[in-house]
PDB file of C-alpha atoms in Angstrom:
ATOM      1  CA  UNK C  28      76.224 106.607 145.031  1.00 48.00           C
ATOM      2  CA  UNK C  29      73.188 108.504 145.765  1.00 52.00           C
ATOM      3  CA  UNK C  30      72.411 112.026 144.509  1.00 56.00           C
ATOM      4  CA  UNK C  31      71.809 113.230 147.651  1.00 58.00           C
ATOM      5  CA  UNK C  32      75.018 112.820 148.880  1.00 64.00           C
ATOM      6  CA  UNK C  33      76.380 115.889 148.738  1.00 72.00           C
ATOM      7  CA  UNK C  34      80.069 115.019 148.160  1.00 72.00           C
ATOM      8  CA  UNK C  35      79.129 113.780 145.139  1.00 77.00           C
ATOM      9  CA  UNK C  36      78.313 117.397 143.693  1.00 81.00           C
ATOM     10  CA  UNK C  37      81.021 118.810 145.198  1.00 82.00           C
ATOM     11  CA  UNK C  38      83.373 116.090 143.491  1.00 82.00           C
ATOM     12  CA  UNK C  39      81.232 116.936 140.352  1.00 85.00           C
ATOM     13  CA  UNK C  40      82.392 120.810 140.467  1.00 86.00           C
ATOM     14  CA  UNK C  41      86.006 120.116 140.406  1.00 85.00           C
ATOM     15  CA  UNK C  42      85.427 118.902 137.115  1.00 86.00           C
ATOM     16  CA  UNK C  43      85.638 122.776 136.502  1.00 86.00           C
ATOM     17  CA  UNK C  44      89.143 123.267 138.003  1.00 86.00           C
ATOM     18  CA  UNK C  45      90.124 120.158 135.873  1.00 86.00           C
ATOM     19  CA  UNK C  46      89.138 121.361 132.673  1.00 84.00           C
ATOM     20  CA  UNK C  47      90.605 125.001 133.631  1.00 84.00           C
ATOM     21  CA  UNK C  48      94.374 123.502 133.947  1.00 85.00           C
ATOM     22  CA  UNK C  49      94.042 121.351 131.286  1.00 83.00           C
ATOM     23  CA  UNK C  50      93.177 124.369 129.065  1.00 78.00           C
ATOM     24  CA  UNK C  51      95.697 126.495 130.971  1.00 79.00           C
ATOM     25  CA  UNK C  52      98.876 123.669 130.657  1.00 80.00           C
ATOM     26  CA  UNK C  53      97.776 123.431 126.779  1.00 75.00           C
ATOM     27  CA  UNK C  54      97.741 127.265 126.360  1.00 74.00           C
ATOM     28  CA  UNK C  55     100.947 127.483 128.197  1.00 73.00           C
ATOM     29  CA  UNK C  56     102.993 124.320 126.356  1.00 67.00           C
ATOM     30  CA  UNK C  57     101.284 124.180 123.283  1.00 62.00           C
ATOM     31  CA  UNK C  58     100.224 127.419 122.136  1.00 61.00           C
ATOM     32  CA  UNK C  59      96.449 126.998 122.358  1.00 53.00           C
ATOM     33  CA  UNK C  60      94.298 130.122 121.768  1.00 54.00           C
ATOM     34  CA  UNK C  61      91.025 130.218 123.287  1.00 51.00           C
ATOM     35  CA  UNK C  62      88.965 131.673 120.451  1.00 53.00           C
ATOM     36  CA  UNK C  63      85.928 130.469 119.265  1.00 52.00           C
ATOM     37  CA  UNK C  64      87.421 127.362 117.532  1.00 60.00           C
ATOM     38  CA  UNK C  65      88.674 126.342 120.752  1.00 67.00           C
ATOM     39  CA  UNK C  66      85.486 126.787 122.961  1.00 73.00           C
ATOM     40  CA  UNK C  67      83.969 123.535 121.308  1.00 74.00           C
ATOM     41  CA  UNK C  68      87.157 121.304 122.527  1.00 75.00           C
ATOM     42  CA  UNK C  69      86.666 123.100 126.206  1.00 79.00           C
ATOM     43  CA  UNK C  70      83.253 122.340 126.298  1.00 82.00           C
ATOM     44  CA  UNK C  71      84.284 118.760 125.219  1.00 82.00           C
ATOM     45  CA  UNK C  72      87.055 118.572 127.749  1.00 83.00           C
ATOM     46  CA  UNK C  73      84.514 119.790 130.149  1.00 86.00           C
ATOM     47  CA  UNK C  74      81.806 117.239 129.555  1.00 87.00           C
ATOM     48  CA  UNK C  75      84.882 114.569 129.240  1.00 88.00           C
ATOM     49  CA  UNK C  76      85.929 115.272 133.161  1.00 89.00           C
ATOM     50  CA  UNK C  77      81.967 114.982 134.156  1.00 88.00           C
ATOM     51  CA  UNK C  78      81.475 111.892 133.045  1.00 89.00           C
ATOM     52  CA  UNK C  79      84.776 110.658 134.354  1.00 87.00           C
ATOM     53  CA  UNK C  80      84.697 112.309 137.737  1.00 86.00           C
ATOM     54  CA  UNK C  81      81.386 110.993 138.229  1.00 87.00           C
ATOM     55  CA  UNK C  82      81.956 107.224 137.013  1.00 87.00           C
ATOM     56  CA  UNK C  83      85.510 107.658 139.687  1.00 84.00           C
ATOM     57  CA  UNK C  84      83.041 108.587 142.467  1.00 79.00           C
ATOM     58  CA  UNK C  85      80.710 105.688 141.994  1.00 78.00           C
ATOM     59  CA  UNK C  86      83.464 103.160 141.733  1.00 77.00           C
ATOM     60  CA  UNK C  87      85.692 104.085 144.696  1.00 70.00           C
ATOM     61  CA  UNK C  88      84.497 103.780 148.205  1.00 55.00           C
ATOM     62  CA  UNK C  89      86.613 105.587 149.802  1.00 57.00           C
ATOM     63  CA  UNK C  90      88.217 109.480 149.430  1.00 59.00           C
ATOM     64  CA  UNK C  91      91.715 108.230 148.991  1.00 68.00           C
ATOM     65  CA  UNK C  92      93.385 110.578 146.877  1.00 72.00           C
ATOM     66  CA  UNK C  93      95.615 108.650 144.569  1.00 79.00           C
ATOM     67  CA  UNK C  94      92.817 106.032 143.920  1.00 80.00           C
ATOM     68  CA  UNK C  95      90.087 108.837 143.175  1.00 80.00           C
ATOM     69  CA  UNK C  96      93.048 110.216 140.684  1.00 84.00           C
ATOM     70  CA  UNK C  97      93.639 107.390 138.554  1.00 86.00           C
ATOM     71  CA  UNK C  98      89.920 106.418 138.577  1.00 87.00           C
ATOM     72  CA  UNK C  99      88.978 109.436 137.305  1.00 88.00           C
ATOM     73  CA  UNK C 100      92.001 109.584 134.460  1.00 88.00           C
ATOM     74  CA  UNK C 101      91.241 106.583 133.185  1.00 89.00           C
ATOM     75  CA  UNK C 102      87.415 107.191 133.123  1.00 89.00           C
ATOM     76  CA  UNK C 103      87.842 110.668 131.689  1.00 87.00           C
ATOM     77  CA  UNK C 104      89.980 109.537 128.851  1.00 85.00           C
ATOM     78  CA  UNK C 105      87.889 106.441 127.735  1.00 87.00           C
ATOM     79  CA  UNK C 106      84.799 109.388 127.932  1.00 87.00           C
ATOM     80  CA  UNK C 107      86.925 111.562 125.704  1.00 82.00           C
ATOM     81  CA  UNK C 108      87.544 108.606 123.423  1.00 81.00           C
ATOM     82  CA  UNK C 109      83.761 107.833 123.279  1.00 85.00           C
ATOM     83  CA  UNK C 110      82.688 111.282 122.684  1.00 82.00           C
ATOM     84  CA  UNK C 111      85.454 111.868 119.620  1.00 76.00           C
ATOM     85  CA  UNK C 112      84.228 108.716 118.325  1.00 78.00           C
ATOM     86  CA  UNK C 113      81.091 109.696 117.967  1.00 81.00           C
ATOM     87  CA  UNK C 114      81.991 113.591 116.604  1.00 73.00           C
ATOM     88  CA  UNK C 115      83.915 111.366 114.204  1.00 73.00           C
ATOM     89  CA  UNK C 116      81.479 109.291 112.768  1.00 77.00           C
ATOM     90  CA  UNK C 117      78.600 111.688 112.523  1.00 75.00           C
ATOM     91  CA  UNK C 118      81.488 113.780 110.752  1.00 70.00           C
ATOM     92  CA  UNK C 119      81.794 110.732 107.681  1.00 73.00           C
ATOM     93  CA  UNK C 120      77.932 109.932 107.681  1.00 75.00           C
ATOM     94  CA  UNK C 121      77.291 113.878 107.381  1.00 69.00           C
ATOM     95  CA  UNK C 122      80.412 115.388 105.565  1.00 58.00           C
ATOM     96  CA  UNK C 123      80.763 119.147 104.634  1.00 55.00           C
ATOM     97  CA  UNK C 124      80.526 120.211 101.171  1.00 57.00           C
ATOM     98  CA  UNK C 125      83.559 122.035  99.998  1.00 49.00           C
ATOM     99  CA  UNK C 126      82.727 125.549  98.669  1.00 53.00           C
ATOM    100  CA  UNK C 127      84.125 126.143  94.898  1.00 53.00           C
ATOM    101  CA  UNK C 128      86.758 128.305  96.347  1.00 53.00           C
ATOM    102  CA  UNK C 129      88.569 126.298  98.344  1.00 48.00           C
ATOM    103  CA  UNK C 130      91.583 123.443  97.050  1.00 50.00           C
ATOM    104  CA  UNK C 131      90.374 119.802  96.681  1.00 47.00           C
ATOM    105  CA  UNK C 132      93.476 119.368  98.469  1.00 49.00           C
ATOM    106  CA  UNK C 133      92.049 121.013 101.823  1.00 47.00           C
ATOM    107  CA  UNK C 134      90.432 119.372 104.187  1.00 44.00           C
ATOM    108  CA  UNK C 135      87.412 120.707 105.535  1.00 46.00           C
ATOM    109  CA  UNK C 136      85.660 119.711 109.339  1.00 45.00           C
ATOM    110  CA  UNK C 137      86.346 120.197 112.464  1.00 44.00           C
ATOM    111  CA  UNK C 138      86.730 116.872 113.578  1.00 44.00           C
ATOM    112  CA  UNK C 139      88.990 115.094 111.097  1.00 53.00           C
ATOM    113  CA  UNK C 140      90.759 112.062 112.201  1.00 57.00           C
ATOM    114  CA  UNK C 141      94.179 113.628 112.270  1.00 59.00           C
ATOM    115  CA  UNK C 142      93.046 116.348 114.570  1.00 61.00           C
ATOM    116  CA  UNK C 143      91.133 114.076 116.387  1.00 62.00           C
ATOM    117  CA  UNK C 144      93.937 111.864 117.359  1.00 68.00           C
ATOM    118  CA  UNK C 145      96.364 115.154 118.122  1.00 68.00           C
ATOM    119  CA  UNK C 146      93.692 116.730 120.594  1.00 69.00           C
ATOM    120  CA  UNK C 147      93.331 112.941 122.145  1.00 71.00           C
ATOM    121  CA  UNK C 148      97.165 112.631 122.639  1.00 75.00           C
ATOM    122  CA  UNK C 149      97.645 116.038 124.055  1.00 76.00           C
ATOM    123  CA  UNK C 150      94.858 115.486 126.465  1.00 77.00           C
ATOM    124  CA  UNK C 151      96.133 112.190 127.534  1.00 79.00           C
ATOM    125  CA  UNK C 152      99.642 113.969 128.529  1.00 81.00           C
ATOM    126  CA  UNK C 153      98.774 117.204 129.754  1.00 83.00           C
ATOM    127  CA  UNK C 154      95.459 116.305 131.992  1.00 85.00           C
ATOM    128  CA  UNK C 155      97.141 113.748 134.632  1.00 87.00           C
ATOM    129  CA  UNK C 156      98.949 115.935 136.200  1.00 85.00           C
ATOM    130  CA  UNK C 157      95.403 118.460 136.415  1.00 86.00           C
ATOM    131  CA  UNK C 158      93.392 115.056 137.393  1.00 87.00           C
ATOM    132  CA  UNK C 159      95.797 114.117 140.211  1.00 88.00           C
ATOM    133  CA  UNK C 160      95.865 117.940 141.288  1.00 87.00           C
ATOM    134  CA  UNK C 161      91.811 117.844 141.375  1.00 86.00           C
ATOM    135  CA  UNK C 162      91.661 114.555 143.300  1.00 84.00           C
ATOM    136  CA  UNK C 163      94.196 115.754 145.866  1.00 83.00           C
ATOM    137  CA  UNK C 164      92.438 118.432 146.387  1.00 83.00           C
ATOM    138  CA  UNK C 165      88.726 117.176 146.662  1.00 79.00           C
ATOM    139  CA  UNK C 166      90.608 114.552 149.004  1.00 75.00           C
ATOM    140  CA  UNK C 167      91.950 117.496 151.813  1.00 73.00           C
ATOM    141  CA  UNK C 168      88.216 119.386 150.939  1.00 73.00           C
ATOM    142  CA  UNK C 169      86.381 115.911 152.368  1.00 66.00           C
ATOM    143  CA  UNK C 170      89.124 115.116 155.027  1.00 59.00           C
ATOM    144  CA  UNK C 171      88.956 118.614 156.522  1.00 50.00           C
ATOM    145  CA  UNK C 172      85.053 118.660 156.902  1.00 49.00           C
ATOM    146  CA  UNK C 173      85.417 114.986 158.222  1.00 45.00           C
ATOM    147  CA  UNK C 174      88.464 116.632 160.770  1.00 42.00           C
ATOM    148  CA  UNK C 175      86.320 118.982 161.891  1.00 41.00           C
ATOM    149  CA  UNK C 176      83.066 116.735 162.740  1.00 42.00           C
ATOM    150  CA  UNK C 177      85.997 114.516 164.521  1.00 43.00           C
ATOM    151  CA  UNK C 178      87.407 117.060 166.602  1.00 39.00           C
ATOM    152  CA  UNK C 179      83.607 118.055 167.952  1.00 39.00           C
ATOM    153  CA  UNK C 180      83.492 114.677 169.229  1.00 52.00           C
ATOM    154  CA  UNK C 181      81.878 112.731 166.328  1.00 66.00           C
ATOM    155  CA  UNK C 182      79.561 109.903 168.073  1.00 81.00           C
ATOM    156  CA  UNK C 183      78.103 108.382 164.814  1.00 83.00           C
ATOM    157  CA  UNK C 184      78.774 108.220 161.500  1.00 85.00           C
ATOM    158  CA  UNK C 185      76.948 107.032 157.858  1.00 83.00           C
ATOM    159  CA  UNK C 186      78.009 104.085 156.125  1.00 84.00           C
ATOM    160  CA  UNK C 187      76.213 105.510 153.044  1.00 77.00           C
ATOM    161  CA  UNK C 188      79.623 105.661 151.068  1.00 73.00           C
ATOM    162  CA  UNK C 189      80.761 102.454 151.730  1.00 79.00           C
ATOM    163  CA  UNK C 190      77.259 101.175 149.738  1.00 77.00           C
ATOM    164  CA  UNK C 191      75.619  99.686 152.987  1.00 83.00           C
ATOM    165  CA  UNK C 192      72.230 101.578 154.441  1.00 81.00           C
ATOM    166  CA  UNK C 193      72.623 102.241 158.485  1.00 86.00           C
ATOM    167  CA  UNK C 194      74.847 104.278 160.790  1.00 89.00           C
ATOM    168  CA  UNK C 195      77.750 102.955 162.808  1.00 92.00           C
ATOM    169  CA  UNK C 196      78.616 104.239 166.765  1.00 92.00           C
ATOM    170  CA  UNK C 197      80.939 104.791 169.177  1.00 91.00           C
ATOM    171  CA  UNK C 198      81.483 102.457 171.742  1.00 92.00           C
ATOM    172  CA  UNK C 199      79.872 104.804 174.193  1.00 91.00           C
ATOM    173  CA  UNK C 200      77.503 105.531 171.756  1.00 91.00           C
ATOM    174  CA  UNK C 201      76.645 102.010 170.874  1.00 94.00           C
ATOM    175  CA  UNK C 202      75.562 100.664 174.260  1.00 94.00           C
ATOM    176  CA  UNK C 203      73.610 103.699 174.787  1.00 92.00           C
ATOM    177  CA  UNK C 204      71.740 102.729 171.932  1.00 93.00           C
ATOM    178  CA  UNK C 205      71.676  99.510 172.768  1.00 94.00           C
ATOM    179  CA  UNK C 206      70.568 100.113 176.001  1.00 93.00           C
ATOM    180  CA  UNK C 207      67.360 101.855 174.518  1.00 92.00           C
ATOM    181  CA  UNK C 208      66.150  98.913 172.140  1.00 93.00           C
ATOM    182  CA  UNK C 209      66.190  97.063 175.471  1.00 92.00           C
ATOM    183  CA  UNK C 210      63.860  99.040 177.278  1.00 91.00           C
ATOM    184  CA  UNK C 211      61.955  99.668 174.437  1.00 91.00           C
ATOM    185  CA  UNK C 212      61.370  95.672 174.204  1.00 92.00           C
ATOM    186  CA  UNK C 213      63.377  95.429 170.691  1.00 93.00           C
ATOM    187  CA  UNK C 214      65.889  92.713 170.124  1.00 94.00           C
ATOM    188  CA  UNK C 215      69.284  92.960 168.283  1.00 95.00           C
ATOM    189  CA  UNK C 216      70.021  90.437 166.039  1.00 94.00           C
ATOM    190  CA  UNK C 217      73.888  91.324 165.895  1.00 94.00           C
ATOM    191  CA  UNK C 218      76.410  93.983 164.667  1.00 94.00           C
ATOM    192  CA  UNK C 219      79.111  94.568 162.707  1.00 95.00           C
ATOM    193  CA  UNK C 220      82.744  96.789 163.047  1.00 95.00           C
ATOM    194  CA  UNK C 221      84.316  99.419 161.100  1.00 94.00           C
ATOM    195  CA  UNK C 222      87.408 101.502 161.367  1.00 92.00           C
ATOM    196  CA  UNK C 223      87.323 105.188 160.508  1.00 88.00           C
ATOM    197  CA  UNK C 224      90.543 106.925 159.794  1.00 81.00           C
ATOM    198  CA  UNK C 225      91.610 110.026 157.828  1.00 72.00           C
ATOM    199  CA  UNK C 226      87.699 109.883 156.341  1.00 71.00           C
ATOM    200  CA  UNK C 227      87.772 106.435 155.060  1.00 80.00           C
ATOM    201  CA  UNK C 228      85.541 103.692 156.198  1.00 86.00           C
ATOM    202  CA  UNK C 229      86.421 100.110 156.418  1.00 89.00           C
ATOM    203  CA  UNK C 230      85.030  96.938 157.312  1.00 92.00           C
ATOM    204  CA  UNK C 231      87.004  94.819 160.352  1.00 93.00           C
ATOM    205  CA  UNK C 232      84.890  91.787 159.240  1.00 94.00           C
ATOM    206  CA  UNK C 233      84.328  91.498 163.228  1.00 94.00           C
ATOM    207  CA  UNK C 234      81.050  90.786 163.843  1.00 94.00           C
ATOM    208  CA  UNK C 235      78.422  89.034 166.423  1.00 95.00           C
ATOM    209  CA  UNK C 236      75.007  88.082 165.844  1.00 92.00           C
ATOM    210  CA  UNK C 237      72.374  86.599 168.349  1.00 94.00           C
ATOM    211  CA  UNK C 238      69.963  84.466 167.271  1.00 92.00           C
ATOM    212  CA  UNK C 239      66.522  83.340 168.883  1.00 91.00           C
ATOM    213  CA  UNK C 240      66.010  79.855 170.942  1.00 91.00           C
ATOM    214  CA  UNK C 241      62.380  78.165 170.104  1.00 88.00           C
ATOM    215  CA  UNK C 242      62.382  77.703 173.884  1.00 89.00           C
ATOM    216  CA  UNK C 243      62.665  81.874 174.407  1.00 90.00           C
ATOM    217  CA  UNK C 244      60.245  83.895 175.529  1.00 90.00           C
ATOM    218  CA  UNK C 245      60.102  87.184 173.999  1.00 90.00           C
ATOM    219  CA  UNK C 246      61.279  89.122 176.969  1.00 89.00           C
ATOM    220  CA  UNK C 247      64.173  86.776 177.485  1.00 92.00           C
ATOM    221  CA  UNK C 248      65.214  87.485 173.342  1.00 93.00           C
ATOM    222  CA  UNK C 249      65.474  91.015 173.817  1.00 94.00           C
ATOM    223  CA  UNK C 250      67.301  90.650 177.382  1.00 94.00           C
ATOM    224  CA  UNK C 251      69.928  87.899 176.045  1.00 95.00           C
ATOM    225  CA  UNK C 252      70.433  89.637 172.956  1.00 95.00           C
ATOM    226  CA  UNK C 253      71.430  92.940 174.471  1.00 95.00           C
ATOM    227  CA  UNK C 254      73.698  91.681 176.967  1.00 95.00           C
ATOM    228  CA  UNK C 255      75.321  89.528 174.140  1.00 96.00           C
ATOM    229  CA  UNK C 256      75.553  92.757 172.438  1.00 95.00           C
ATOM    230  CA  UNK C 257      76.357  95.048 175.796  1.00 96.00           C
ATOM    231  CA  UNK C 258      79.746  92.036 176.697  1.00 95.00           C
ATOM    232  CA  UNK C 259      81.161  92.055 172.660  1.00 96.00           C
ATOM    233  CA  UNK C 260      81.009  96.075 172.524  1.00 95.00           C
ATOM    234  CA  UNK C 261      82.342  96.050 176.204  1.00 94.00           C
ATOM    235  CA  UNK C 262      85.252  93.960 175.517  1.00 94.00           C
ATOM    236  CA  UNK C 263      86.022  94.876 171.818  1.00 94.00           C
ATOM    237  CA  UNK C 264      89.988  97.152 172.462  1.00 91.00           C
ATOM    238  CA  UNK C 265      89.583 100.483 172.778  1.00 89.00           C
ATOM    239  CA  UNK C 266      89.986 102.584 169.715  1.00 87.00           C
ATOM    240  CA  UNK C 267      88.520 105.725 169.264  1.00 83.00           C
ATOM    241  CA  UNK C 268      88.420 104.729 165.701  1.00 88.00           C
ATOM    242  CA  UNK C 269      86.035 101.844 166.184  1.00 92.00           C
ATOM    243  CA  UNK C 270      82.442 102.339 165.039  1.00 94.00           C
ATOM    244  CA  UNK C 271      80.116  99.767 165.631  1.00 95.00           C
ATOM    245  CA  UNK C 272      76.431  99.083 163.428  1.00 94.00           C
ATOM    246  CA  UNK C 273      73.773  97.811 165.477  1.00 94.00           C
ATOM    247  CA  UNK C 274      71.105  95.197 163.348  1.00 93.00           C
ATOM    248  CA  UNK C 275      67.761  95.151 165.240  1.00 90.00           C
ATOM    249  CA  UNK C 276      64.880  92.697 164.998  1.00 88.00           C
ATOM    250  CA  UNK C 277      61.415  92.391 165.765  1.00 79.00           C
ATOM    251  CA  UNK C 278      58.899  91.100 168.196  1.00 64.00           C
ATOM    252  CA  UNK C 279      55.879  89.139 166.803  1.00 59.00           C
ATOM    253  CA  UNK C 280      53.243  90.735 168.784  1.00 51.00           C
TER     254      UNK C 280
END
């Protein structure tokens, strides 16, 4: 995950509509009013999603919707947990004094253990349904942008989300560029395959490499190596799916 990536923020924001059905579905089935008692639980809830949405985006590679979902549940309430805990235990290391006019028999604090454990419990079975919602969402936002780039003829695309630093081509696109380390004197060392469908990026695990013979000249490198490269691309099935990365070398000058 890098914080340029600009799915990431957007991912990030729908932490927003998250926490605004969560706070609508426990207004509607449990009677919560959003006063100024409440606004310190939203903000919570708020800060809980955050955390989780962005811990679901650096763990998943891929947009899928149901994976994103559960990622980011699970994250979110394990953040909740952590952040109660905490509330909880500067609550007993710093207790409030109880005013002369109030029963012995009262408990005083916002964050006592019982209310605690009933704000934890509610979140955990009102906010999957929001989480899932969110992730679905986010999911159609990303696959309609990537739709749209597709249907203008995508030639190239990032492999940025899938954690690995280059750009993967058409098959067209791919012996063009291939075609242009050769004349500019640059060998390829190999290449790998992915498969891009419905936004997602995958690995085939088909690959090819070429590797230099001591007996080589330079000039015979950089030709074998691109028409190793030019004869796997060539023959690989058509798919307009298919992506192909292209690894280039170096010439010791």
């Amino acid at each position: 995950m890098k914080l340029t990536d600009k799915r990431f923020w957007i991912f990030e924001a729908f932490a927003i509509l998250s926490t605004a059905l969560t706070v609508g579905l426990m207004e509607l089935f449990y009677k919560l009013r959003l006063d100024s008692d409440v606004l310190p639980i939203c903000i919570i809830i708020l800060i809980t999603y955050l955390i989780g949405h962005a811990v679901a985006w650096k763990s998943n590679r891929s947009c899928a919707w149901l994976k994103l979902g559960l990622t980011t549940y699970l994250f979110s309430a394990v953040a909740l947990a952590v952040i109660f805990a905490i509330i909880f235990v500067i609550d007993w290391l710093a207790p409030t004094e109880v005013s002369d006019d109030v029963s012995a028999d009262e408990h005083v604090g916002f964050s006592a253990l019982d209310l605690t454990l009933v704000i934890i419990l509610i979140w955990g079975i009102i906010s999957f349904i929001p989480t899932m919602v969110t992730a679905f969402v986010a999911s159609l936002c990303f696959r309609a942008k990537t739709t749209v780039a597709t249907g203008m003829k995508l030639r190239s695309i990032s492999l940025e989300s899938i954690g690995v630093d280059g750009i993967a081509y058409t098959k067209s696109e791919a012996l063009r560029i291939a075609e242009e380390y050769y004349n500019s004197n640059i060998p390829i060392l190999g290449g790998d395959v992915y498969l891009f469908n419905n936004g997602n990026i995958k690995p085939t695990y088909d690959n090819w490499y070429c590797n230099r013979n001591n007996s080589e000249t330079s000039y015979e490198y950089v030709a074998r190596s691109y028409q190793v490269a030019c004869d796997y691309i060539k023959k690989y099935p058509d798919n307009a799916n298919i992506f192909f990365s292209i690894v280039k070398g170096h010439i010791d000058k």
